Amino acid sequence: MKNKHLQPESLMMSYGYKPELSQGAVKTPIFRTSTFVFNTAEEGKAFFEVAYGLREKGEHEEMGLIYSRLNNPDLEILENRLTLWDKAEDCAVFESGMAAISTVLLECLSPGDLLLYSSPVYGGTDFFIKNILTKYGINVVGFRAGQTKKEIVEILKASGLSDKLALIHIETPANPTNALIDINMCREIADEFSGGDKKVLVAVDNTYMGPLWSHPLEHGADFVLYSATKYIGGHSDIIAGACLGSKQLMKRIKGLRTFLGNMTSPWTGWLLMRSLETLKPRMETQARNAAKVAEFLQHHTQVEKVYYLGFIPKEDKLNYTIYKKQYNSPGAMLAFDIKGGEKEAFKFLNQLKLIKLAVSLGSTESLAQHPATMTHIDVSDEDKKANFISEKLIRISIGVENHEDIIWDIEQALASIN
Ligand SMILES: *Cc1c(COP(=O)(O)O)cnc(C)c1O
């Protein structure tokens, strides 16, 4: 029989690891070592030549292990496994989502270049773009989910720097209200402003829906970015990040990572491999629970509006089309407007007994927070208004608990308001 094409969830326990190289251990050991012994000086020289790009790797040559800032078995096996979900050629893991995002932005942008980004993005990304990139002479301009291609092109032209466009960075669905952006539209804009030997690149932060429910590379993205702290790690016990893309682009990203030294540690890498084994069952349970919670919220008299991808009406053609094209699940993140304002929202949050009052998302436990005064406190009033980040908005990341218990908790907290 021909070898079957195995699904990622079947390969998460074994892919990229050879037990015979590690005393037959079923599980990848933690390679807690900073440096690796070369068999000969000639071998050391050959490894360094390839690592520093002085020559291409030979056809049958395996890249040797040198030093854990450059390469380490735990990180390499983890990276190989992560490529399976997004069907990417290569992957680089970082010590945080912010490390992955900032490394891509720094590698792809030079002084004088223009970055186009969707706004609002994750608070840390927003801060990095507005306060750090601009410090190095990089120009930045934002657009909002819901704007048409024509409107975005106009924003670019109005900036007077459209010929300097080098990178488009987007986050979809956008935090905290699940607003959607068409990745393919961004690809088209990137291509329109490419020319000569300049290729405008597209990076997508897929933390909210990946790596299970959306695969941005299939829709024209050059980079997929993750805070692996969220669904990939999934247990609220590590901070990590990842970036995926073509071999050619990842070579550049890994190059900068080597010199910034912001790769993840072997211990964190090992924990992420452990997390990947249960990624699919965790995320599927979370999505099932979220559907039940969203349904409950929608019919509650204390709730004004629910922001959940499963509720996009067919009549909302723009968003419905993007949703059907880019996602294979409504995910496990939802938000809702509580009747009232900050007072009612805080009362609700303070009354929760099972759901934890904390930022972050994608973990086994359900988490609730108040974006306007927590994750998005720094967003301008204008952007808050345009993105429905009001005082009555509460965001919940649904975990793997029993759905009836989650609903019970929300119900009793809502009942406490009156
Ligand atoms: C959490 C998060 C980040 C930042 O990741 P860290 O691991 O905290 O550095 C970036 N983007 C999104 C969408 C996030 O939710």
XYZ file of C-alpha atoms and ligand atoms in Angstrom:
433
model
C 0.000 0.000 0.000
C 1.179 3.495 -0.777
C 2.106 5.657 2.169
C -0.948 7.535 3.353
C -0.744 11.312 3.603
C -1.019 11.720 7.361
C -2.820 14.658 8.949
C -0.912 17.103 11.201
C -2.668 15.874 14.365
C -1.358 12.360 13.623
C 2.199 13.604 13.212
C 2.432 15.882 16.267
C 3.861 13.072 18.409
C 6.634 11.993 16.045
C 7.371 14.278 13.090
C 10.954 15.403 12.711
C 12.306 13.267 15.571
C 14.487 10.172 15.246
C 14.416 8.038 18.448
C 17.566 6.189 17.334
C 19.542 9.402 17.760
C 18.393 9.667 21.399
C 18.818 6.221 22.971
C 15.404 5.159 21.644
C 13.512 7.638 23.830
C 9.912 7.883 22.604
C 9.813 11.550 23.495
C 12.251 14.192 22.334
C 14.653 14.862 25.214
C 15.287 18.447 26.272
C 18.605 19.390 24.699
C 19.720 21.644 27.491
C 23.028 22.593 26.076
C 24.427 25.876 24.852
C 27.005 24.406 22.497
C 27.611 21.255 20.400
C 30.794 19.236 19.904
C 32.157 19.082 16.329
C 33.639 15.772 15.196
C 36.460 17.542 13.394
C 37.643 21.092 12.809
C 36.739 20.656 9.113
C 33.157 19.861 10.127
C 33.002 22.973 12.339
C 34.224 25.087 9.426
C 31.629 23.571 7.077
C 28.789 24.225 9.545
C 29.807 27.861 9.998
C 30.118 28.470 6.263
C 26.490 27.413 5.799
C 25.235 29.171 8.956
C 26.699 32.497 7.837
C 25.524 32.095 4.251
C 29.054 32.000 2.815
C 27.970 29.071 0.638
C 24.774 27.140 -0.069
C 24.181 23.832 1.699
C 25.212 20.838 -0.428
C 22.461 18.597 -1.763
C 22.952 15.823 0.794
C 24.483 17.952 3.481
C 22.649 18.225 6.819
C 23.021 21.492 8.662
C 25.077 20.676 11.720
C 24.396 21.804 15.253
C 26.652 24.647 16.371
C 25.350 26.730 19.257
C 21.826 27.032 20.681
C 21.318 30.628 19.565
C 21.691 29.382 15.978
C 20.094 25.955 16.207
C 18.976 23.373 18.755
C 17.188 20.035 18.201
C 14.144 20.957 20.319
C 13.588 24.137 18.325
C 14.199 22.494 14.960
C 11.775 19.634 15.638
C 9.185 22.076 16.971
C 9.600 24.259 13.880
C 9.195 21.262 11.593
C 5.974 20.292 13.361
C 4.552 23.810 13.201
C 5.055 23.958 9.410
C 2.552 21.096 8.994
C -0.528 23.070 10.097
C 0.124 26.017 7.795
C 1.751 23.967 4.992
C 4.702 26.341 5.246
C 8.187 25.646 3.938
C 9.876 26.820 7.098
C 9.294 28.211 10.569
C 11.201 30.144 13.229
C 10.224 30.088 16.898
C 10.776 33.052 19.169
C 10.784 33.814 22.852
C 7.487 35.717 22.489
C 4.858 36.678 19.948
C 6.240 40.214 20.115
C 9.736 38.905 19.319
C 8.376 37.191 16.180
C 6.409 40.266 15.085
C 9.157 42.813 15.790
C 11.797 40.675 14.052
C 9.689 40.443 10.880
C 8.988 44.187 10.925
C 12.680 45.015 11.423
C 13.846 42.584 8.751
C 11.363 43.792 6.128
C 11.549 47.555 6.710
C 14.408 50.035 6.248
C 14.556 53.752 7.034
C 12.363 55.649 4.558
C 10.111 52.640 3.843
C 6.363 52.671 4.405
C 4.469 50.133 6.510
C 0.715 49.754 5.996
C -1.011 48.112 8.947
C -4.528 47.299 10.073
C -5.675 49.259 13.077
C -6.145 48.507 15.856
C -3.635 45.704 16.157
C -2.493 43.983 19.335
C -1.403 46.632 21.865
C 2.266 45.611 21.848
C 2.372 45.591 18.040
C 0.663 48.970 17.932
C 3.214 50.419 20.359
C 6.143 48.927 18.443
C 4.879 50.307 15.125
C 4.052 53.803 16.387
C 6.902 54.374 18.840
C 9.832 52.156 17.852
C 9.702 51.807 14.053
C 9.118 55.545 13.622
C 12.192 56.209 15.758
C 14.260 54.532 13.039
C 12.767 56.648 10.252
C 10.200 54.106 9.093
C 6.898 55.621 7.949
C 3.675 53.997 9.078
C 0.056 54.370 8.012
C -3.018 52.505 9.254
C -6.351 51.355 7.845
C -9.425 49.818 9.464
C -11.201 46.523 8.978
C -14.218 47.120 6.752
C -12.473 49.629 4.485
C -12.573 48.750 0.787
C -9.540 48.187 -1.427
C -10.235 51.521 -3.101
C -10.267 53.337 0.233
C -7.037 51.678 1.351
C -5.276 52.528 -1.913
C -6.430 56.127 -1.410
C -4.914 56.151 2.093
C -1.646 54.903 0.580
C -1.649 57.531 -2.154
C -2.574 60.305 0.289
C 0.498 59.392 2.356
C 2.660 60.509 -0.555
C 4.919 57.525 0.123
C 3.105 54.738 -1.710
C 6.233 54.053 -3.821
C 8.018 53.276 -0.548
C 5.480 50.649 0.559
C 7.473 47.601 1.697
C 5.205 45.640 4.040
C 1.532 45.206 4.904
C 0.937 43.865 8.418
C -2.573 42.813 9.383
C -4.366 41.120 12.228
C -7.553 39.258 11.345
C -9.919 38.628 13.035
C -9.112 41.833 14.858
C -9.000 41.863 18.605
C -11.373 42.327 20.491
C -14.491 42.369 18.274
C -13.578 39.800 15.586
C -13.613 42.321 12.704
C -12.370 40.688 9.480
C -9.840 41.708 6.846
C -9.538 40.123 3.405
C -6.005 38.695 3.135
C -6.255 38.257 -0.611
C -7.218 41.921 -0.993
C -4.020 42.835 0.885
C -2.053 40.582 -1.477
C -3.550 42.444 -4.458
C -2.620 45.810 -2.945
C 0.894 44.520 -2.242
C 1.253 43.338 -5.848
C -0.033 46.626 -7.241
C 2.664 48.506 -5.363
C 5.434 46.022 -6.151
C 7.682 46.609 -9.105
C 11.204 46.190 -10.389
C 13.091 44.199 -7.804
C 10.839 45.448 -5.004
C 8.247 42.971 -3.763
C 5.818 44.278 -1.154
C 5.324 41.588 1.504
C 2.200 40.680 3.487
C 2.347 39.506 7.119
C -0.711 38.164 8.955
C -0.983 37.799 12.719
C -3.063 34.597 12.912
C -2.984 34.238 16.699
C -6.768 34.318 17.039
C -7.547 31.525 14.572
C -4.426 29.538 14.015
C -2.954 27.224 13.400
C -6.150 25.182 13.122
C -8.905 27.392 11.718
C -7.158 29.589 9.188
C -4.085 29.324 6.966
C -3.133 32.783 5.681
C -0.351 31.492 3.371
C -3.086 29.878 1.240
C -4.687 33.288 0.818
C -1.567 35.062 -0.381
C 0.270 36.017 2.819
C 4.079 35.838 2.834
C 4.357 35.467 6.621
C 2.098 33.945 9.274
C 2.777 35.181 12.779
C 1.767 33.703 16.102
C 1.821 34.502 19.710
C 2.436 30.853 20.658
C 1.586 31.972 24.178
C -2.065 31.586 23.116
C -3.597 28.506 21.417
C -0.302 26.829 20.467
C 1.009 26.861 24.049
C -2.545 26.699 25.296
C -1.955 26.322 29.052
C -1.125 29.882 30.184
C 2.307 28.720 31.338
C 4.727 30.006 28.701
C 5.429 33.043 26.522
C 6.516 32.200 22.960
C 6.051 33.132 19.318
C 6.416 31.786 15.793
C 6.766 32.982 12.230
C 6.221 30.854 9.110
C 6.801 31.387 5.407
C 8.873 30.373 2.394
C 12.396 28.967 2.831
C 13.830 32.050 1.197
C 12.056 34.558 3.459
C 12.543 32.499 6.605
C 16.274 32.431 5.938
C 16.242 36.204 6.376
C 14.074 36.044 9.498
C 16.256 33.341 11.060
C 19.315 35.386 10.155
C 18.098 38.396 12.103
C 16.942 36.125 14.939
C 20.479 34.807 15.267
C 21.817 38.304 15.832
C 18.966 39.604 18.002
C 19.228 36.378 19.984
C 15.460 36.232 20.571
C 14.920 32.542 19.800
C 12.950 30.466 22.273
C 14.733 28.311 24.832
C 14.955 24.499 24.568
C 12.739 24.110 27.639
C 10.000 26.327 26.198
C 10.399 24.575 22.853
C 9.917 21.225 24.549
C 6.785 22.464 26.345
C 5.390 23.715 23.036
C 5.904 20.263 21.494
C 3.972 18.784 24.389
C 1.202 21.354 23.781
C 1.054 20.604 20.047
C 0.083 16.984 20.743
C -3.294 18.145 22.089
C -3.718 21.267 19.960
C -6.555 19.978 17.814
C -8.719 18.394 20.553
C -8.210 21.469 22.744
C -9.163 23.960 20.050
C -12.117 21.885 18.885
C -13.495 21.634 22.411
C -13.001 25.377 22.887
C -14.857 26.156 19.628
C -17.736 23.811 20.564
C -18.030 25.480 23.965
C -17.856 28.958 22.427
C -20.794 28.179 20.107
C -22.907 27.184 23.131
C -21.879 30.259 25.139
C -22.509 32.610 22.187
C -25.983 31.132 21.757
C -26.727 31.629 25.446
C -25.474 35.233 25.447
C -27.475 36.140 22.377
C -30.738 35.398 24.124
C -29.927 37.020 27.463
C -31.844 40.180 28.367
C -28.745 41.789 30.000
C -26.771 41.440 26.766
C -27.057 44.010 23.984
C -24.867 42.549 21.255
C -22.622 39.502 20.762
C -19.466 39.666 18.621
C -18.982 36.112 17.420
C -17.946 34.983 13.936
C -20.698 32.366 13.869
C -23.271 35.173 13.939
C -22.231 37.100 10.820
C -25.480 37.394 8.834
C -25.472 36.377 5.157
C -26.760 39.876 4.311
C -23.451 41.318 5.557
C -21.960 40.242 2.261
C -18.474 41.672 2.719
C -17.800 40.003 6.074
C -19.716 36.826 5.333
C -17.658 36.257 2.182
C -14.350 36.807 4.000
C -15.475 34.551 6.831
C -16.423 31.672 4.529
C -13.245 32.040 2.483
C -10.649 32.415 5.249
C -11.949 30.421 8.207
C -13.177 26.902 8.789
C -14.599 27.581 12.261
C -16.031 30.584 14.138
C -13.265 30.047 16.684
C -13.425 30.314 20.459
C -13.119 34.057 21.063
C -16.174 36.145 21.669
C -17.098 39.530 23.020
C -20.370 41.108 24.053
C -21.881 44.431 25.013
C -23.444 44.284 28.433
C -26.444 46.554 29.087
C -25.099 49.605 30.904
C -21.458 50.714 30.985
C -18.209 50.264 32.921
C -20.042 49.847 36.246
C -22.119 46.910 34.995
C -19.169 45.397 33.119
C -16.953 45.506 36.221
C -19.723 44.085 38.404
C -20.020 41.176 35.981
C -16.256 40.569 35.873
C -15.876 40.790 39.659
C -18.668 38.280 40.172
C -17.246 35.499 37.948
C -16.401 32.359 39.921
C -15.039 29.878 37.345
C -13.881 32.156 34.526
C -10.667 33.968 35.450
C -10.463 37.754 35.230
C -7.292 38.022 33.137
C -6.003 39.126 29.739
C -4.500 36.640 27.221
C -6.481 34.029 25.329
C -6.555 30.584 23.787
C -5.793 28.715 26.960
C -7.465 25.700 28.557
C -9.148 27.924 31.150
C -11.749 30.523 30.207
C -10.596 34.128 30.640
C -12.595 37.360 30.682
C -11.455 40.987 30.521
C -12.575 44.558 29.775
C -10.763 45.747 26.597
C -11.525 49.489 27.016
C -9.676 49.676 30.339
C -7.278 46.741 29.944
C -5.850 45.370 26.641
C -6.966 48.380 24.567
C -6.606 51.197 27.119
C -3.962 52.827 24.937
C -6.122 52.942 21.774
C -7.227 56.481 20.818
C -10.849 57.445 21.528
C -11.469 57.770 17.812
C -10.185 54.252 17.102
C -12.054 52.873 20.093
C -15.279 54.303 18.729
C -14.664 53.070 15.188
C -13.913 49.587 16.482
C -16.769 49.265 18.999
C -14.396 49.156 21.976
C -16.836 50.754 24.400
C -17.157 50.659 28.185
C -19.836 47.989 27.916
C -17.653 45.564 25.923
C -16.430 42.379 27.598
C -14.132 39.873 25.865
C -14.127 36.185 26.752
C -11.699 33.495 25.648
C -13.519 30.191 25.991
C -11.629 27.253 27.507
C -12.116 23.500 27.709
C -14.282 23.409 30.836
C -17.739 21.838 30.744
C -19.858 24.262 28.711
C -22.735 24.091 31.167
C -20.417 25.239 33.939
C -19.147 28.170 31.855
C -22.709 29.203 31.061
C -23.725 28.812 34.697
C -20.906 31.148 35.706
C -21.871 33.792 33.134
C -25.533 33.487 34.093
C -24.904 33.984 37.816
C -22.564 36.923 37.161
C -25.131 38.599 34.890
C -27.844 38.004 37.513
C -25.731 39.768 40.167
C -25.868 43.093 38.303
C -29.426 43.992 39.293
C -0.752 38.062 22.716
C -0.702 38.545 21.332
C 0.496 39.019 20.773
C 1.791 39.154 21.562
O 2.274 37.909 21.927
P 3.251 37.678 23.199
O 3.458 36.208 23.180
O 2.502 38.174 24.399
O 4.474 38.454 22.956
C 0.482 39.417 19.450
N -0.653 39.363 18.715
C -1.826 38.925 19.222
C -3.030 38.889 18.354
C -1.892 38.509 20.544
O -3.047 38.090 21.041
